[in-house]
Short mmCIF file of C-alpha atoms in Angstrom, two decimals:
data_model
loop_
_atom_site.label_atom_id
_atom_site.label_comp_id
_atom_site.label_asym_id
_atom_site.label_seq_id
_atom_site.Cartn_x
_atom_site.Cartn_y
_atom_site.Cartn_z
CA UNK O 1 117.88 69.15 168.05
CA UNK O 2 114.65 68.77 165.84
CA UNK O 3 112.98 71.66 167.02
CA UNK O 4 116.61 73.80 165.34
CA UNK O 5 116.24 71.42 162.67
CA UNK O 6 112.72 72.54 161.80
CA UNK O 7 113.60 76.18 163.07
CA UNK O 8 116.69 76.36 160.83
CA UNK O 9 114.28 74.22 157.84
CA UNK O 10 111.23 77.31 158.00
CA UNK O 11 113.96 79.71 158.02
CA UNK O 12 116.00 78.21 154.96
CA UNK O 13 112.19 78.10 153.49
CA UNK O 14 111.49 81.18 154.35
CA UNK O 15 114.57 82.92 152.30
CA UNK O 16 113.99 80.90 149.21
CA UNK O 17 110.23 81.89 149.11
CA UNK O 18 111.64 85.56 149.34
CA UNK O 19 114.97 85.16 146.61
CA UNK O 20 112.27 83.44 144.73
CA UNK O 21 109.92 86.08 145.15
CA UNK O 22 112.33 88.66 143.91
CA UNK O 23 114.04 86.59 140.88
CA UNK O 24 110.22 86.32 140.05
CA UNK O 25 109.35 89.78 140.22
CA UNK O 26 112.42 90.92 138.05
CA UNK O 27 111.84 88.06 135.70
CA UNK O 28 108.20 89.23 135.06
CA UNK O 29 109.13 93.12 134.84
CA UNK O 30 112.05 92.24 131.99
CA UNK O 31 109.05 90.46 130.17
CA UNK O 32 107.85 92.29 126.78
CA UNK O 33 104.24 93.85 127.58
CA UNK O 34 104.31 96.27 124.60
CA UNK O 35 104.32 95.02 120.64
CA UNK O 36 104.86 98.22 118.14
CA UNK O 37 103.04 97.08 114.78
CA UNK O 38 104.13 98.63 111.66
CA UNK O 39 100.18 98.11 110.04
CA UNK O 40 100.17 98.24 106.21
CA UNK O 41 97.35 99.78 104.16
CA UNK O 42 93.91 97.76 104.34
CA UNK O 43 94.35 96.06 107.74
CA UNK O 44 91.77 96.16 110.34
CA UNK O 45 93.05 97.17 113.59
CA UNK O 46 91.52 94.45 115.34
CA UNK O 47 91.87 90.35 115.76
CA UNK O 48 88.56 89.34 115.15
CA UNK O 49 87.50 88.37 111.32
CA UNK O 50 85.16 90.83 109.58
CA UNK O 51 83.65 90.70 106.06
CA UNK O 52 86.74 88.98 104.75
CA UNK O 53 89.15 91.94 105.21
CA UNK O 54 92.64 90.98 106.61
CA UNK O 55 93.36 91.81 110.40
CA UNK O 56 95.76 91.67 112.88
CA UNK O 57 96.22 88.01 113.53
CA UNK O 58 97.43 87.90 110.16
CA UNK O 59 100.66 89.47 112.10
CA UNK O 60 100.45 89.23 115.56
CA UNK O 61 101.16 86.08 116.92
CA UNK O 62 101.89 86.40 120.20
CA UNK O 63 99.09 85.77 122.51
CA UNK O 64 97.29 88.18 125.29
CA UNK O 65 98.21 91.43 123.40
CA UNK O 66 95.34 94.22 122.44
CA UNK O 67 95.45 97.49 120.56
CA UNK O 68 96.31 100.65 122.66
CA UNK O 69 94.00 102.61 120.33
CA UNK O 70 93.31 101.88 116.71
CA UNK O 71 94.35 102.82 113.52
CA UNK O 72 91.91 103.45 110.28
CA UNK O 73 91.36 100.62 107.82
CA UNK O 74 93.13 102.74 104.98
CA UNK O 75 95.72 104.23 107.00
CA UNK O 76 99.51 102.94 107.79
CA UNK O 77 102.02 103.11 110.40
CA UNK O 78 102.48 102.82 114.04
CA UNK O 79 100.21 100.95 116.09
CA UNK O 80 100.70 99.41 119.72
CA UNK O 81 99.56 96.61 121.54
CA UNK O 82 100.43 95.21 124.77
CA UNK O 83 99.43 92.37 127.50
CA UNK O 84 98.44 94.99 130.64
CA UNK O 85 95.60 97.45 131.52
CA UNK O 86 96.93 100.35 132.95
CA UNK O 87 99.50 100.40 130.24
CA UNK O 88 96.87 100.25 127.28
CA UNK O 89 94.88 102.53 129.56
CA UNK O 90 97.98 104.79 129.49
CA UNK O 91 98.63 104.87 126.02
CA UNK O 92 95.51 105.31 124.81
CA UNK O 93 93.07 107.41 127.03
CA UNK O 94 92.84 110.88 125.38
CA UNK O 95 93.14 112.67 129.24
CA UNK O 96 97.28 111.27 129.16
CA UNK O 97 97.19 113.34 125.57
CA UNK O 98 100.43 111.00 124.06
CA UNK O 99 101.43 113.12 120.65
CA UNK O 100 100.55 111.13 117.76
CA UNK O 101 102.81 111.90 114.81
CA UNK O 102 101.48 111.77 111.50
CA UNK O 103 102.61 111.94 107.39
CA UNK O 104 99.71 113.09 105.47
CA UNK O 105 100.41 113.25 101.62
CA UNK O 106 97.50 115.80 99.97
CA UNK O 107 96.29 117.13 97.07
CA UNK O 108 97.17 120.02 95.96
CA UNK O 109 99.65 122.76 96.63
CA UNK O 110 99.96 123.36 100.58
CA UNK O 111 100.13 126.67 101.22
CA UNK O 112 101.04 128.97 104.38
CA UNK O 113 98.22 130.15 104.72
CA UNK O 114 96.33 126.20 105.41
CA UNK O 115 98.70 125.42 107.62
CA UNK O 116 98.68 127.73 109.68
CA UNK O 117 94.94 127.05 110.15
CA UNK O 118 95.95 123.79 111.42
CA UNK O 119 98.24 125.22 114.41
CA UNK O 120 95.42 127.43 115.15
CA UNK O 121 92.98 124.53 115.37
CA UNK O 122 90.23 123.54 112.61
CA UNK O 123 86.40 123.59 113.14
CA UNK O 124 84.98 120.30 111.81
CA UNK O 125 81.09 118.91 112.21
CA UNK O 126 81.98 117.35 115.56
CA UNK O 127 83.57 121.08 116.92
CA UNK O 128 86.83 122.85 117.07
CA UNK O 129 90.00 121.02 117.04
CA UNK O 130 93.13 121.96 119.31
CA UNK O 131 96.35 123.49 117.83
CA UNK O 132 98.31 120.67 115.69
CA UNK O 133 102.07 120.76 115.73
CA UNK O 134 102.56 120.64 112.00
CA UNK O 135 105.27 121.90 109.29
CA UNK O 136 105.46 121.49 105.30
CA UNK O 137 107.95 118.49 104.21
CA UNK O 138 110.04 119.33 101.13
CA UNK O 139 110.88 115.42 100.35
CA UNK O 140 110.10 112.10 101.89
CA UNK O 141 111.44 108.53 102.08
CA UNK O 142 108.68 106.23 102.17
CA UNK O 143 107.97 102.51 101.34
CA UNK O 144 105.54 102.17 98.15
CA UNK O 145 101.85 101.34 99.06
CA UNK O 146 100.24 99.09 97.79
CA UNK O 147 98.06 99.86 95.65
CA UNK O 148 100.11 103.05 94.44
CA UNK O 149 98.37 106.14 95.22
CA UNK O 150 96.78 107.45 91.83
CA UNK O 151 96.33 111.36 91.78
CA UNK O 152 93.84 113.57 89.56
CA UNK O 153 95.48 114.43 86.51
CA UNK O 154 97.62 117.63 86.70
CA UNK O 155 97.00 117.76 90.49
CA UNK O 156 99.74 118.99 92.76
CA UNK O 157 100.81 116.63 95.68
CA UNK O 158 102.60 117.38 98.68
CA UNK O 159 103.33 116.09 102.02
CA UNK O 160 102.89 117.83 105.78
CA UNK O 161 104.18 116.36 109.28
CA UNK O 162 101.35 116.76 111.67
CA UNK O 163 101.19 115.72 115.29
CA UNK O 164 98.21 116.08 117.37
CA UNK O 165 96.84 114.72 120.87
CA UNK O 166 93.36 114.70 120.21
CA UNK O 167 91.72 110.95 118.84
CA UNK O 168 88.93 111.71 116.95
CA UNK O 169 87.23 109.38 114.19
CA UNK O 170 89.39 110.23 111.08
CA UNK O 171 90.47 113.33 112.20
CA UNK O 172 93.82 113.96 111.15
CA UNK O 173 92.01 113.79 107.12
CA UNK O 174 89.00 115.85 108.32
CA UNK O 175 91.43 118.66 109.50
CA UNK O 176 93.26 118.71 106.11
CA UNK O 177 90.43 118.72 104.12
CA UNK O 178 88.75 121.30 105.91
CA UNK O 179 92.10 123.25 104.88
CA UNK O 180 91.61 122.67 101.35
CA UNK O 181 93.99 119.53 101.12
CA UNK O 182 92.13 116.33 100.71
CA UNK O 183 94.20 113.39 101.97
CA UNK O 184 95.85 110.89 99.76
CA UNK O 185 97.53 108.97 102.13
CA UNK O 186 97.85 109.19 105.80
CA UNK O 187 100.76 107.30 107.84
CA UNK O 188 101.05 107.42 111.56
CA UNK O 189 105.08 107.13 112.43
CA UNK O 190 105.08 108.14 116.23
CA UNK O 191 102.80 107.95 119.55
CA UNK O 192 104.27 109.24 122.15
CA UNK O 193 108.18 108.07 122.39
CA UNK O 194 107.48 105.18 120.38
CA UNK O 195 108.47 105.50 116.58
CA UNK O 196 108.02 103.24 113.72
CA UNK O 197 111.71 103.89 113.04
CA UNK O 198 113.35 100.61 111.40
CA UNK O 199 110.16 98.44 110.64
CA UNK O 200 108.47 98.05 107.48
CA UNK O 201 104.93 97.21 106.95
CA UNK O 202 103.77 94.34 108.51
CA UNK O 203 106.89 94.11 111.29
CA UNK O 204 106.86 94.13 114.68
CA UNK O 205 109.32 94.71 117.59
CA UNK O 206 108.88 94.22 121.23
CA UNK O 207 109.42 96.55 124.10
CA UNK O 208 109.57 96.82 127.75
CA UNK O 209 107.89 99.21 129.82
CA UNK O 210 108.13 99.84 133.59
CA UNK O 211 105.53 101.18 135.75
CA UNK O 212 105.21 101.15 139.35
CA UNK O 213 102.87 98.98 140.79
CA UNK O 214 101.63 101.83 142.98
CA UNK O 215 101.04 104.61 140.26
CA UNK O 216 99.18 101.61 138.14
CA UNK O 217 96.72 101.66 140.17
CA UNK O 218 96.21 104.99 140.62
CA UNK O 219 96.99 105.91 136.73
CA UNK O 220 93.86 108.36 136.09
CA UNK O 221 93.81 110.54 139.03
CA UNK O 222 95.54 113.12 141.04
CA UNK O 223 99.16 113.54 141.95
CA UNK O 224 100.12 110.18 141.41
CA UNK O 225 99.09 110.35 137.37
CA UNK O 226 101.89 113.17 137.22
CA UNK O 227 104.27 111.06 138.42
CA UNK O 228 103.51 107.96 136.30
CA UNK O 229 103.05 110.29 133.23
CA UNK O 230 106.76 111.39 133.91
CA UNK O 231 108.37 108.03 134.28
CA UNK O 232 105.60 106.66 131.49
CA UNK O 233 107.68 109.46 129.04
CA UNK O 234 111.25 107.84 129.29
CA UNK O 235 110.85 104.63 131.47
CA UNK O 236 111.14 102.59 128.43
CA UNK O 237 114.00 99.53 128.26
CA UNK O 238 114.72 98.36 124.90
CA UNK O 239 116.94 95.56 125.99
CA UNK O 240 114.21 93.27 124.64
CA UNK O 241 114.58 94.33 120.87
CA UNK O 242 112.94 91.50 118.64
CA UNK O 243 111.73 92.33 115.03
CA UNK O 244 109.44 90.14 113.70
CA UNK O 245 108.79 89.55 110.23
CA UNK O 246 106.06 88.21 108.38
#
């Protein structure tokens, strides 16, 4: 009869609003929304031109993605950029405390005794610093900058791993300073889980990262940011592996 013909019709409808509905839904969560940025020396962490100095767009060509925190002009390494919100929120809001992971070559000879004023935590200008996860490095396997570092003249170098979860302006060569060991050259190669394992300067790689809709919303606050903070530590799917190369 027409009236089963239009039942059977709304109810045939109805089903491929709700298959389409969840093809969409997995579709859109299997999407990249996170971009890890190997940034060479002298790059702005930022899109937007500025006095002639090169940026990000020189790099980054896929549109919609922002930095999830920033990286200093003269430093290298890790940086991360994605399309949502509550992930860039997540990544880079200093309550969520993600490690950063740092290689700092210094001047001169590093000594016990400087870092273990580092674990201990460093008073600088703008207050004391929390305990940094750190430990002397006896060789390291780095790309060249460019231009070469250029130490002082009969000056020791060396090279310390330091992690912190503090974001301060330029504090990772404030703390080492205030040690005694000016910086020479500072690369971030981890935040969080994510490691700039595999890329060299100026390559990218996508990534995938699933949180629930639910704890999104509710990312900064209460019970709910535990959860999300746990899931936010391994819920990573790296299915979607694409280096890019410029």
């Amino acid at each position: 009869s027409p009236l089963c013909s239009i039942s059977t019709f709304i109810v045939r409808f109805s089903y491929n609003i709700v298959v389409f509905g969840s093809f969409f839904t997995r579709f859109h969560l299997s999407m990249p929304n996170l971009i890890l940025f190997n940034k060479p020396f002298n790059v702005l962490s930022q899109f937007s031109a500025h006095e002639g100095k090169i940026t990000l767009a020189k790099y980054i060509k896929t549109k919609g993605f922002h930095p999830a925190g920033r990286l200093d002009y003269d430093s290298e390494g890790l940086m991360l950029l994605t399309n949502e919100g509550a992930l860039q929120h997540q990544i880079s809001h200093p309550n969520h405390k993600l490690p950063k992971t740092y290689w700092v070559q210094v001047e001169g000879e590093v000594k016990k005794e400087a870092l273990e004023q580092l674990r201990n935590g460093v008073k600088l200008g703008d207050g004391m610093t929390a305990p940094a996860k750190v430990k002397q490095m006896a060789s390291v396997k780095i790309w060249p900058r460019n231009p070469p570092i250029r130490p002082r003249e009969g000056q020791a170098t060396g090279w310390i791993q330091l992690a912190i979860v503090e974001g301060r302006n330029r504090q990772v060569r404030r703390m080492v300073a205030a040690v005694g060991l000016p910086c020479l050259r500072l690369i971030r190669m981890q935040v969080g889980e994510w490691s700039i394992k595999g890329l060299k300067p100026g390559e990218s790689r996508e990534d995938t990262v699933a949180l629930p809709s639910e704890s999104v919303r509710q990312a900064t606050s209460g019970p709910t940011k535990k959860n999300i903070d746990k899931k936010f530590d391994g819920n990573v799917t790296r299915s979607k592996y694409k280096k890019n190369r410029r």
